[in-house]
Tab-separated table of N, CA and C in Angstrom:
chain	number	residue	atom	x	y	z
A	1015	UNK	N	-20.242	-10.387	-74.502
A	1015	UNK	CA	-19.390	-10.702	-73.387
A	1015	UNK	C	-20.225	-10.811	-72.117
A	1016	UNK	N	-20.176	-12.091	-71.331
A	1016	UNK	CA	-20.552	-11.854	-69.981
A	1016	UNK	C	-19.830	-11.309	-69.075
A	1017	UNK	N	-20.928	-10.686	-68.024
A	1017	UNK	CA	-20.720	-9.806	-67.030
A	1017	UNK	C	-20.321	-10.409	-66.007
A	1018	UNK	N	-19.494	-10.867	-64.903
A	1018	UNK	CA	-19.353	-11.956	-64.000
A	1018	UNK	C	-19.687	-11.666	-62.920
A	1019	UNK	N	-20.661	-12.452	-61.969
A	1019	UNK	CA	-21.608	-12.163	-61.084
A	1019	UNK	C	-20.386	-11.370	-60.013
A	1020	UNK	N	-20.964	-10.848	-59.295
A	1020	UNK	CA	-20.565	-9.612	-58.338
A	1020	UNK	C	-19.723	-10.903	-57.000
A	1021	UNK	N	-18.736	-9.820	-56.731
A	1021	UNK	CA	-18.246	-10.813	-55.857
A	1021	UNK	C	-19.043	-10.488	-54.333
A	1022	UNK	N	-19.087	-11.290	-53.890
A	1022	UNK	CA	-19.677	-11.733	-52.112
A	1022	UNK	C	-18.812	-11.073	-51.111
A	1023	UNK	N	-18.542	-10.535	-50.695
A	1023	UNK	CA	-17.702	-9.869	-50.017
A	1023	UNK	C	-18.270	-9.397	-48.225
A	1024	UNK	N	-17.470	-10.234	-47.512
A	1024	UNK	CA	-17.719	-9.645	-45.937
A	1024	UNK	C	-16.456	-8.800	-45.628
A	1025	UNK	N	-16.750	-7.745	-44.928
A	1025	UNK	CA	-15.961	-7.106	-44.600
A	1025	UNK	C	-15.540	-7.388	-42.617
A	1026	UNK	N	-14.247	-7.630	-42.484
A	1026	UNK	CA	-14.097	-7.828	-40.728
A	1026	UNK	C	-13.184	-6.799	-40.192
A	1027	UNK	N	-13.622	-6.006	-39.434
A	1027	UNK	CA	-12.857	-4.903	-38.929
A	1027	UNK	C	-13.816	-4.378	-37.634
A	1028	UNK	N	-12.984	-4.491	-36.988
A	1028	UNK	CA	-13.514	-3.904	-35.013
A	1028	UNK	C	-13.847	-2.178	-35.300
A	1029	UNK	N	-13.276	-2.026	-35.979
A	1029	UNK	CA	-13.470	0.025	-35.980
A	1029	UNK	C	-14.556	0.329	-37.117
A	1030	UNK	N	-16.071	0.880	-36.640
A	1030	UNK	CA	-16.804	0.977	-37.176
A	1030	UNK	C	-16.841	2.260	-38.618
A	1031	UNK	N	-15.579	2.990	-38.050
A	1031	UNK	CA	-14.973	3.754	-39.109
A	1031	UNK	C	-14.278	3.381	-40.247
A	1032	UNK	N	-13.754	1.911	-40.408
A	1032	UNK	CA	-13.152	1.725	-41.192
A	1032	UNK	C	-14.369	0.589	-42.010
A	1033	UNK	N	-15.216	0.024	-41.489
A	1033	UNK	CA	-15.713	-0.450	-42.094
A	1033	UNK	C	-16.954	0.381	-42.858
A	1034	UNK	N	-17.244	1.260	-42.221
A	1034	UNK	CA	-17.615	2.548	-43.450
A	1034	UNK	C	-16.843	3.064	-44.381
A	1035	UNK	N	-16.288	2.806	-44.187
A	1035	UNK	CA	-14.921	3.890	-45.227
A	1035	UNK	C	-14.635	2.546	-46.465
A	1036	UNK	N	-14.901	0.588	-46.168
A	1036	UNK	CA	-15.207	-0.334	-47.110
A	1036	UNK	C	-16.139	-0.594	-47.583
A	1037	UNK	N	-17.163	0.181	-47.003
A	1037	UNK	CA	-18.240	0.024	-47.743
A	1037	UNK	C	-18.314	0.986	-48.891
A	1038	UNK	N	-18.143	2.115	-48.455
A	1038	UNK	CA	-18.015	3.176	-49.338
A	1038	UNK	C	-17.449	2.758	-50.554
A	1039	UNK	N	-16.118	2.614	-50.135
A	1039	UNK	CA	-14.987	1.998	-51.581
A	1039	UNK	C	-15.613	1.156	-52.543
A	1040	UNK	N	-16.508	-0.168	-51.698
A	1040	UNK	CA	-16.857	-1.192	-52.235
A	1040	UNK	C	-18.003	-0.653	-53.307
A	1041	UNK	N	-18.563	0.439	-52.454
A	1041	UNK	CA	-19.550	0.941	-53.691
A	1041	UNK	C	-18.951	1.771	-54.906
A	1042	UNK	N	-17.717	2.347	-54.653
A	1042	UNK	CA	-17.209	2.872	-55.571
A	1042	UNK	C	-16.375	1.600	-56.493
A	1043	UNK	N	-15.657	1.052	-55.920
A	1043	UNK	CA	-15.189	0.221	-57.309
A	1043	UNK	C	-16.298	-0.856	-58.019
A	1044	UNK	N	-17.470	-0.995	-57.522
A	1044	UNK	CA	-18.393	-1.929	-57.887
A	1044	UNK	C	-17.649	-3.217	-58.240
A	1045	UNK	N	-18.726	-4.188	-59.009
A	1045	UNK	CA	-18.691	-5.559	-58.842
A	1045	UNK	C	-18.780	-6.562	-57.500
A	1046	UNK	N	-19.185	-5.838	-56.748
A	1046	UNK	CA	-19.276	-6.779	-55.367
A	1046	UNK	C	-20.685	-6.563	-54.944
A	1047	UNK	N	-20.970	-7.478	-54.159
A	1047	UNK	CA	-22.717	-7.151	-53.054
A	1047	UNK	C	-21.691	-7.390	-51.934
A	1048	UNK	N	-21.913	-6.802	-51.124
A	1048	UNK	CA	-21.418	-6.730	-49.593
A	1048	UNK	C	-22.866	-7.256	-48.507
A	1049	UNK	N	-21.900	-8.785	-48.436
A	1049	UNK	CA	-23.264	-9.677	-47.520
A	1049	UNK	C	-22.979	-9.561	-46.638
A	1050	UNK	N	-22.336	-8.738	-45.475
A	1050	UNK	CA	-22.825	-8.719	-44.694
A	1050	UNK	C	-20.844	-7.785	-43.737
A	1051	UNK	N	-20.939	-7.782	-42.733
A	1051	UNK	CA	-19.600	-6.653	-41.823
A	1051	UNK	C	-19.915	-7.971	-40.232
A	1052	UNK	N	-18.809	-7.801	-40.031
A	1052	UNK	CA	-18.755	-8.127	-38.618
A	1052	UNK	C	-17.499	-7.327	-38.068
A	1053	UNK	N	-17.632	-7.356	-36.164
A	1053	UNK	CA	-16.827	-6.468	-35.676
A	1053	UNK	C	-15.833	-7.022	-34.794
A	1054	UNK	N	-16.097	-8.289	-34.807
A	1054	UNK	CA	-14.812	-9.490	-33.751
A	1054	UNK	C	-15.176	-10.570	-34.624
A	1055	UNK	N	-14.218	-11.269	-34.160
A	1055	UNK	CA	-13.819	-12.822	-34.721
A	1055	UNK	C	-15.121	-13.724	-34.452
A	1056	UNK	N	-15.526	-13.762	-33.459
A	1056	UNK	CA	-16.551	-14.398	-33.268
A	1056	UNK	C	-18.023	-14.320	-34.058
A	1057	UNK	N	-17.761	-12.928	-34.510
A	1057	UNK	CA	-19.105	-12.500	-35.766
A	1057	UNK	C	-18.645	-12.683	-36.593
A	1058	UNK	N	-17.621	-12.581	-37.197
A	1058	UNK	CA	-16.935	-13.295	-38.588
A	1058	UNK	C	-17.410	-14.610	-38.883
A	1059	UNK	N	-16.429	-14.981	-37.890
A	1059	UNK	CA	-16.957	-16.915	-37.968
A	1059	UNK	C	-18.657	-17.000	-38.351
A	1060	UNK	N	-19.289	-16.290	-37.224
A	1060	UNK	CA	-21.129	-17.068	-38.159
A	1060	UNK	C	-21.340	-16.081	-38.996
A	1061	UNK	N	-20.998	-15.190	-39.715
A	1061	UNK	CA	-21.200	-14.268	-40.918
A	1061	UNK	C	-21.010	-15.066	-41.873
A	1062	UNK	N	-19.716	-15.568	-41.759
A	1062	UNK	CA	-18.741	-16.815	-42.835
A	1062	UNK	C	-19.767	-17.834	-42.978
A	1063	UNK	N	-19.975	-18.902	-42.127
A	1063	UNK	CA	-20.885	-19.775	-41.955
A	1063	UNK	C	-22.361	-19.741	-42.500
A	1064	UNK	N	-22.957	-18.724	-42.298
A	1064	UNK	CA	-24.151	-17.840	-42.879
A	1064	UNK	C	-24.309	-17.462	-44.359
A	1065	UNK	N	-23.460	-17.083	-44.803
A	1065	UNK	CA	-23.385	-15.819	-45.451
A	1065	UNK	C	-22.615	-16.543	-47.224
A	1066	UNK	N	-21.736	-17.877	-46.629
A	1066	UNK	CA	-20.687	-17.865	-47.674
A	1066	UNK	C	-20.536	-16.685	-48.206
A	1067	UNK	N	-19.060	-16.206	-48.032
A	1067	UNK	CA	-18.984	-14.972	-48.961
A	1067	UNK	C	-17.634	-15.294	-49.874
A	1068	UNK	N	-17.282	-15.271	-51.038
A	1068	UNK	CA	-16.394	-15.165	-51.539
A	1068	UNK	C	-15.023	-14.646	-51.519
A	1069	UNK	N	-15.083	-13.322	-50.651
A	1069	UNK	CA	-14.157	-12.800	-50.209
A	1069	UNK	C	-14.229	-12.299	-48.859
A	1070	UNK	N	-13.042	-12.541	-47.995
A	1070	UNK	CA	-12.936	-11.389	-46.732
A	1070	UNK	C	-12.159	-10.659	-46.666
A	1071	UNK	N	-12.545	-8.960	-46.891
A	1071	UNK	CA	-11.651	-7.718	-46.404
A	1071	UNK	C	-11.424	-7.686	-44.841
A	1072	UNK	N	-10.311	-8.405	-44.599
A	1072	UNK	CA	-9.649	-8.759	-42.857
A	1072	UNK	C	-8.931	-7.981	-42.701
A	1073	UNK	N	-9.089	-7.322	-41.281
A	1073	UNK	CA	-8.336	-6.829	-40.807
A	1073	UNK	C	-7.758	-8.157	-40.039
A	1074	UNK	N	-6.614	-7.239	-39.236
A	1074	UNK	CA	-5.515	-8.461	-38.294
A	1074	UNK	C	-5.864	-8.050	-37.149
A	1075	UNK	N	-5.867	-7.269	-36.260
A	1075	UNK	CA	-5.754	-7.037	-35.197
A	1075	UNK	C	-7.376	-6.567	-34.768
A	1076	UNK	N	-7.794	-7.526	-34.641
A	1076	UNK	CA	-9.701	-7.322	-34.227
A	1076	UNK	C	-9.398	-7.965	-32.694
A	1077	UNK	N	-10.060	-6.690	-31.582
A	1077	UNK	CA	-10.073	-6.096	-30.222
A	1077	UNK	C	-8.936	-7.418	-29.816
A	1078	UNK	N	-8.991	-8.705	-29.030
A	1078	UNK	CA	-7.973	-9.408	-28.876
A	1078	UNK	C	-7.740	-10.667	-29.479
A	1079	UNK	N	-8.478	-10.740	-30.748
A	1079	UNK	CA	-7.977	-11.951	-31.199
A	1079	UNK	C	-7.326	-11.198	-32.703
A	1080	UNK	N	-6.848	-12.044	-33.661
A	1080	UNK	CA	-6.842	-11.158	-34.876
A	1080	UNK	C	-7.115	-12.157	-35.999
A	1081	UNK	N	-7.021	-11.385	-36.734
A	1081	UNK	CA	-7.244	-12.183	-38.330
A	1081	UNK	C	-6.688	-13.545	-38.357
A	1082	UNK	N	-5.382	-13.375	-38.464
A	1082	UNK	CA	-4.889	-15.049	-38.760
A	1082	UNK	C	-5.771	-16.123	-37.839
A	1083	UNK	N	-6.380	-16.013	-36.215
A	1083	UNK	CA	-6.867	-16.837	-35.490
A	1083	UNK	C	-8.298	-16.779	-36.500
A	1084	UNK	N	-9.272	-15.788	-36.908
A	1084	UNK	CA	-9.787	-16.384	-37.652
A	1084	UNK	C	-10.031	-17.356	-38.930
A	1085	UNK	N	-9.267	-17.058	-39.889
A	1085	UNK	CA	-8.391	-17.892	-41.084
A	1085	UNK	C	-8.603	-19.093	-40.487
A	1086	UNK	N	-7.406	-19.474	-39.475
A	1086	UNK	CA	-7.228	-20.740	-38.969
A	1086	UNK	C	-8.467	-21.589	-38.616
A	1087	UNK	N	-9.883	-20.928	-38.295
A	1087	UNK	CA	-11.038	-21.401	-37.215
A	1087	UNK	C	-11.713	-21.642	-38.285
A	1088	UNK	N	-11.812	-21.387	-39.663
A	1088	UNK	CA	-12.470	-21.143	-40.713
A	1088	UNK	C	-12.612	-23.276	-40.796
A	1089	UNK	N	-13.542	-23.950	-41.941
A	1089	UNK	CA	-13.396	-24.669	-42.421
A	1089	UNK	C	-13.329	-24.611	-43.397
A	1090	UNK	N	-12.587	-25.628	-44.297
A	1090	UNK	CA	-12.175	-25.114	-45.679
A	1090	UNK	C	-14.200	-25.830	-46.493
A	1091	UNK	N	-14.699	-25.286	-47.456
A	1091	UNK	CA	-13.416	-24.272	-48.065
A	1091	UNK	C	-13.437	-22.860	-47.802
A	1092	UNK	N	-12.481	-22.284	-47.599
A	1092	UNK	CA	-12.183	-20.911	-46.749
A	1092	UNK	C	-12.322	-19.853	-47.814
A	1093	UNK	N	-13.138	-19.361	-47.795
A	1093	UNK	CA	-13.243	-17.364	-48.442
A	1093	UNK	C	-11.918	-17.097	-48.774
A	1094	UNK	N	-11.818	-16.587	-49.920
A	1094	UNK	CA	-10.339	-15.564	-50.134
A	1094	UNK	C	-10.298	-14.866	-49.730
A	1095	UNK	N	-9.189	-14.331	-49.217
A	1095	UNK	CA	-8.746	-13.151	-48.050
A	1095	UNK	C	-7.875	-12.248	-48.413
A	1096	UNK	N	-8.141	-11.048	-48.257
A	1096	UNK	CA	-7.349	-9.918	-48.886
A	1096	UNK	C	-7.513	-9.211	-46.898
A	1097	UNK	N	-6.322	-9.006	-47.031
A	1097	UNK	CA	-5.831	-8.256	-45.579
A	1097	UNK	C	-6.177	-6.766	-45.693
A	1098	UNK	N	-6.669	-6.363	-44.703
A	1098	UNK	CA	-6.595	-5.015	-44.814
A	1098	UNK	C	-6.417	-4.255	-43.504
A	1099	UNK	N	-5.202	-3.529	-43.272
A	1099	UNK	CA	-4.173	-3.662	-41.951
A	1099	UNK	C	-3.336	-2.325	-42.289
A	1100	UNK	N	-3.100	-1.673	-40.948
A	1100	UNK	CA	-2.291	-0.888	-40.618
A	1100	UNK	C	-0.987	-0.776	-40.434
A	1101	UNK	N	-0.845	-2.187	-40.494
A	1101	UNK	CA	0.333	-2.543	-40.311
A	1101	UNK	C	0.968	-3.027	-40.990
A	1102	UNK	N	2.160	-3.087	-41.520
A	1102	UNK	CA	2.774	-3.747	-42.851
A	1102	UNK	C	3.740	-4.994	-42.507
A	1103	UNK	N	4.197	-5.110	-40.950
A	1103	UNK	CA	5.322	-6.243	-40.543
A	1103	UNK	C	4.185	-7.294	-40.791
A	1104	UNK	N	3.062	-7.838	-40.946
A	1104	UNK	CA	2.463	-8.762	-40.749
A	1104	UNK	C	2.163	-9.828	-42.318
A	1105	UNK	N	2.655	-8.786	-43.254
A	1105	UNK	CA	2.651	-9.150	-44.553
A	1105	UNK	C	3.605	-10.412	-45.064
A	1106	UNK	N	4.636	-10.604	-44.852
A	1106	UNK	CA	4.640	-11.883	-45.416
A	1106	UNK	C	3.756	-12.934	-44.279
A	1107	UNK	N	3.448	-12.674	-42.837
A	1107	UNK	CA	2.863	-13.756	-42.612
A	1107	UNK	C	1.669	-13.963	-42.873
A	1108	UNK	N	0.818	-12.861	-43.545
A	1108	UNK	CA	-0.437	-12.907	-44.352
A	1108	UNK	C	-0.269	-13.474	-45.740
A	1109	UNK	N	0.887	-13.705	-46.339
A	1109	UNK	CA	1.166	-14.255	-47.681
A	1109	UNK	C	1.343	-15.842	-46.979
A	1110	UNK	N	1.555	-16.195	-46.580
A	1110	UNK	CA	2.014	-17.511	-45.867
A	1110	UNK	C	0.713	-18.121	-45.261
A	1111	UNK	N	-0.324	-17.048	-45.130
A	1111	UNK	CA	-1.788	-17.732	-44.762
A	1111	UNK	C	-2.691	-17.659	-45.995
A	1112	UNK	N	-1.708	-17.291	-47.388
A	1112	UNK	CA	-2.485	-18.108	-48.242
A	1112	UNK	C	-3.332	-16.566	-48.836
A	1113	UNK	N	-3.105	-15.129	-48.425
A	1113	UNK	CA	-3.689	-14.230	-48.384
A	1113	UNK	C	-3.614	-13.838	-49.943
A	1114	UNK	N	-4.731	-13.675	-50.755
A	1114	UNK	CA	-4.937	-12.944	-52.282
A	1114	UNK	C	-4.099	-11.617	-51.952
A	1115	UNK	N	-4.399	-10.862	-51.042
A	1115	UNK	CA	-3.687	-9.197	-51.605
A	1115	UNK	C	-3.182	-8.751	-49.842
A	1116	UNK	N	-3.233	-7.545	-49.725
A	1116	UNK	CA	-2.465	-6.964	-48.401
A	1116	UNK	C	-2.715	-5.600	-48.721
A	1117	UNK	N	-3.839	-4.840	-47.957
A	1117	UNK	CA	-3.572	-3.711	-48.315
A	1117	UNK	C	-3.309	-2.897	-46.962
A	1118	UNK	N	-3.055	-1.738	-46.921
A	1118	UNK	CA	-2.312	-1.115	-46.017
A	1118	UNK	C	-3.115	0.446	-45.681
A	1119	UNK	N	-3.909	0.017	-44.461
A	1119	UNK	CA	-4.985	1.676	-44.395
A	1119	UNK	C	-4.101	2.718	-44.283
A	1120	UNK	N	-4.193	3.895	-45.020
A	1120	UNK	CA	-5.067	3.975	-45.570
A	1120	UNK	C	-5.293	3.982	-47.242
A	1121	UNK	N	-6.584	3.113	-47.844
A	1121	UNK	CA	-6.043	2.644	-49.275
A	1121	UNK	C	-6.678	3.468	-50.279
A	1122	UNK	N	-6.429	3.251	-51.356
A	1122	UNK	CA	-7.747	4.059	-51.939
A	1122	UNK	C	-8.206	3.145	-53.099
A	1123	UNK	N	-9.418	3.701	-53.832
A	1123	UNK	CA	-10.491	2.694	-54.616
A	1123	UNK	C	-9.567	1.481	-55.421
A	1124	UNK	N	-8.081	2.522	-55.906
A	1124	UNK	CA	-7.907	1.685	-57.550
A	1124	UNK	C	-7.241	0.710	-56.737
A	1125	UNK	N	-6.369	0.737	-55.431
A	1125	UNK	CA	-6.100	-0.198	-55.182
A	1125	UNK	C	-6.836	-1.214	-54.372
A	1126	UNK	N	-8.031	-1.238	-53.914
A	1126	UNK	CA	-8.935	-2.271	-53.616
A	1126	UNK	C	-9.675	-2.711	-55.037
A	1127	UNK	N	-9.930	-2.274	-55.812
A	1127	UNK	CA	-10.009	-2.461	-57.730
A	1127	UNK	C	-9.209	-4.064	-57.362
A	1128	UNK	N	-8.065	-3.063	-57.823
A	1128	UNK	CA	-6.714	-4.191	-57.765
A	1128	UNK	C	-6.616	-5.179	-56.842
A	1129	UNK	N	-6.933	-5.290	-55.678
A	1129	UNK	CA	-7.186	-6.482	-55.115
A	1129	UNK	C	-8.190	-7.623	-55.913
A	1130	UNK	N	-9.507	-6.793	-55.583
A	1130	UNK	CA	-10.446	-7.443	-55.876
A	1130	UNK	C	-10.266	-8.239	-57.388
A	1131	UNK	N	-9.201	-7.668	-58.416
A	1131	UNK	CA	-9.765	-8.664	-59.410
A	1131	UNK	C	-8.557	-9.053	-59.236
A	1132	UNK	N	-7.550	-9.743	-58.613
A	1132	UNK	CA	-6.963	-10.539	-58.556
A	1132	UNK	C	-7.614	-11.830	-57.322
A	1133	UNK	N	-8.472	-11.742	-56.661
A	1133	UNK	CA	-9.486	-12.132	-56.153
A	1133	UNK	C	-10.473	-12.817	-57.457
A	1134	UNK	N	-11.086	-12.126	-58.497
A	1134	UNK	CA	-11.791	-12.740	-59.496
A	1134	UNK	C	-10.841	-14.010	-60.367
A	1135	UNK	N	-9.673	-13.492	-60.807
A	1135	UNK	CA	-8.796	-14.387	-61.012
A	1135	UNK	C	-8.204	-15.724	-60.401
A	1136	UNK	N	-8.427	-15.069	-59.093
A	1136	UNK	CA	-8.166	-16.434	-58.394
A	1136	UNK	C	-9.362	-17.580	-58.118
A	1137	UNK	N	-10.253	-17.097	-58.188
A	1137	UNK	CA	-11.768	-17.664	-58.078
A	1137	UNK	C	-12.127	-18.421	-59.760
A	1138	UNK	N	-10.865	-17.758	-60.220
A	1138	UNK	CA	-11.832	-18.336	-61.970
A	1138	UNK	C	-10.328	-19.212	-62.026
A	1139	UNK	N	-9.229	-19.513	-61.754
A	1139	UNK	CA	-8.389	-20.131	-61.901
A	1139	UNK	C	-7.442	-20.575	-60.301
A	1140	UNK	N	-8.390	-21.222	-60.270
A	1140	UNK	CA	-7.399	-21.230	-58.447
A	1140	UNK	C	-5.884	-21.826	-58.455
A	1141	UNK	N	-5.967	-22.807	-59.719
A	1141	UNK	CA	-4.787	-23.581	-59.427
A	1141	UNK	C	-3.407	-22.698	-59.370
A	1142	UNK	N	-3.689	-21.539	-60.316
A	1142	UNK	CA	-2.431	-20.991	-59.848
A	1142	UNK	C	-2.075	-19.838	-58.808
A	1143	UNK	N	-3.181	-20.070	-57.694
A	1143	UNK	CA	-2.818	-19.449	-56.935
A	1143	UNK	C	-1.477	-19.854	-55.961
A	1144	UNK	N	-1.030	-20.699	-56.088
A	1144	UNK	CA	-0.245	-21.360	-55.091
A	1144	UNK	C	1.321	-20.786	-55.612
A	1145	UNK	N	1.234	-20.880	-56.872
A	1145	UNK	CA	2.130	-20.509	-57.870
A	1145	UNK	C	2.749	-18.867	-57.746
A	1146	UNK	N	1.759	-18.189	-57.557
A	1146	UNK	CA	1.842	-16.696	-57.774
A	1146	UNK	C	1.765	-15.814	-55.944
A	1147	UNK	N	1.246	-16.935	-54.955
A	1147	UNK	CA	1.608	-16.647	-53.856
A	1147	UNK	C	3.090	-17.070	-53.930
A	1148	UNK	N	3.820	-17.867	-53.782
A	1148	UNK	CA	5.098	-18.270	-53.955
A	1148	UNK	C	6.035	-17.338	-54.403
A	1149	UNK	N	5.937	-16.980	-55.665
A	1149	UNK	CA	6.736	-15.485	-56.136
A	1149	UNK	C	6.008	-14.474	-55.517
A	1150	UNK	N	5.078	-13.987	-54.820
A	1150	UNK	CA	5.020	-12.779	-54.210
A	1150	UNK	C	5.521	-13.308	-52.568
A	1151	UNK	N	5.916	-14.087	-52.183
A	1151	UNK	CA	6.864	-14.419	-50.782
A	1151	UNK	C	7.993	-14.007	-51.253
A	1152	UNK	N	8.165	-14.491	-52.375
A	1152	UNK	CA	9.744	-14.660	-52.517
A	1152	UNK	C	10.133	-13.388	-52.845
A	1153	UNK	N	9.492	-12.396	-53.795
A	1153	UNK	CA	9.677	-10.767	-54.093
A	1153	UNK	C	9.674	-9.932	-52.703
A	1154	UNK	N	8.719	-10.322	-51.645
A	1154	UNK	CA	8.673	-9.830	-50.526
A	1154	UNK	C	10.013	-9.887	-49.344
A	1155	UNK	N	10.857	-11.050	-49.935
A	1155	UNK	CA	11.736	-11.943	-48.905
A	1155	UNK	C	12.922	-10.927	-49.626
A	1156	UNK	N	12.378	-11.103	-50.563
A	1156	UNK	CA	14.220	-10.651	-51.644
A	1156	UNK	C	14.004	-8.655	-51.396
A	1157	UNK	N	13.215	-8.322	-51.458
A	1157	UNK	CA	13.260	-6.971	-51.021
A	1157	UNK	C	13.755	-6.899	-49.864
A	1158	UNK	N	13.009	-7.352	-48.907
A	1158	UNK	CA	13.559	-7.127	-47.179
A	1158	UNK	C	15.230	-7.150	-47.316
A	1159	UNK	N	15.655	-8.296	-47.907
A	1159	UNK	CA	17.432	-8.985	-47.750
A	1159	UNK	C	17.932	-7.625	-48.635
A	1160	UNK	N	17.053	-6.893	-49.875
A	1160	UNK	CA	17.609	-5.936	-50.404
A	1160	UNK	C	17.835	-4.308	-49.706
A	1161	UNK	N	17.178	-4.728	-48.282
A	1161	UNK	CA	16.708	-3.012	-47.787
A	1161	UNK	C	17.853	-2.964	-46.836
């Protein structure tokens, strides 16, 4: 069986605490090289540019711009993006930017695990990502109308 190369992973988060606390994780769930952290949008963007990384662990709210303005500034083709946020109202509009996962600080390993290989999945079969974002809007939409 092959081993599948390690995912690329930048991490974007303004709080130098939390991006220790992804690195850490990242070393604990393995399969990733972590190319590289930035701390505003503006280091993202040439990290991205630099770096191609396969995935970005985004935060949303970086000092005054946030995540989605980066996403948007990106050229395709754009890094998969797994959110990683304090905040939970921002989640379907992180599903609506196309976002692989959503996690919610504070997380722990199995569920960045769980991101990440739905991240591998999506990288080894993209087409149905469009498919499986769609039912996780719609599970997200139908809970809210259920609460």
């Amino acid at each position: 069986m092959t081993v599948p190369a390690p995912l690329r992973v930048l991490v974007v988060d303004d709080e130098p605490l939390a991006r220790a606390r992804a690195r850490r994780l990242l070393a604990e769930v393995g399969g990733t090289d972590l190319v590289g952290e930035a701390g505003s949008v503006p280091e993202a963007r040439a990290a991205v540019a630099a770096l191609r990384p396969d995935v970005l662990l985004l935060d949303i709210q970086i000092h005054d711009q946030d995540g989605f303005a980066l996403i948007e500034s990106l050229p395709e083709p754009r890094p998969l993006v797994v959110f990683v946020t304090a905040f939970d109202h921002y989640a379907v509009r992180a599903f609506e930017a196309n976002a692989v996962d959503y996690l919610l600080k504070p997380f722990r390993a199995e569920r960045l695990a769980a991101a990440l290989e739905r991240v591998r999945r999506d990288l080894a079969q993209p087409g149905d990502l469009a498919a499986r974002l769609a039912k996780l809007l719609a599970d997200v939409e139908q809970s809210r109308a259920g609460a």
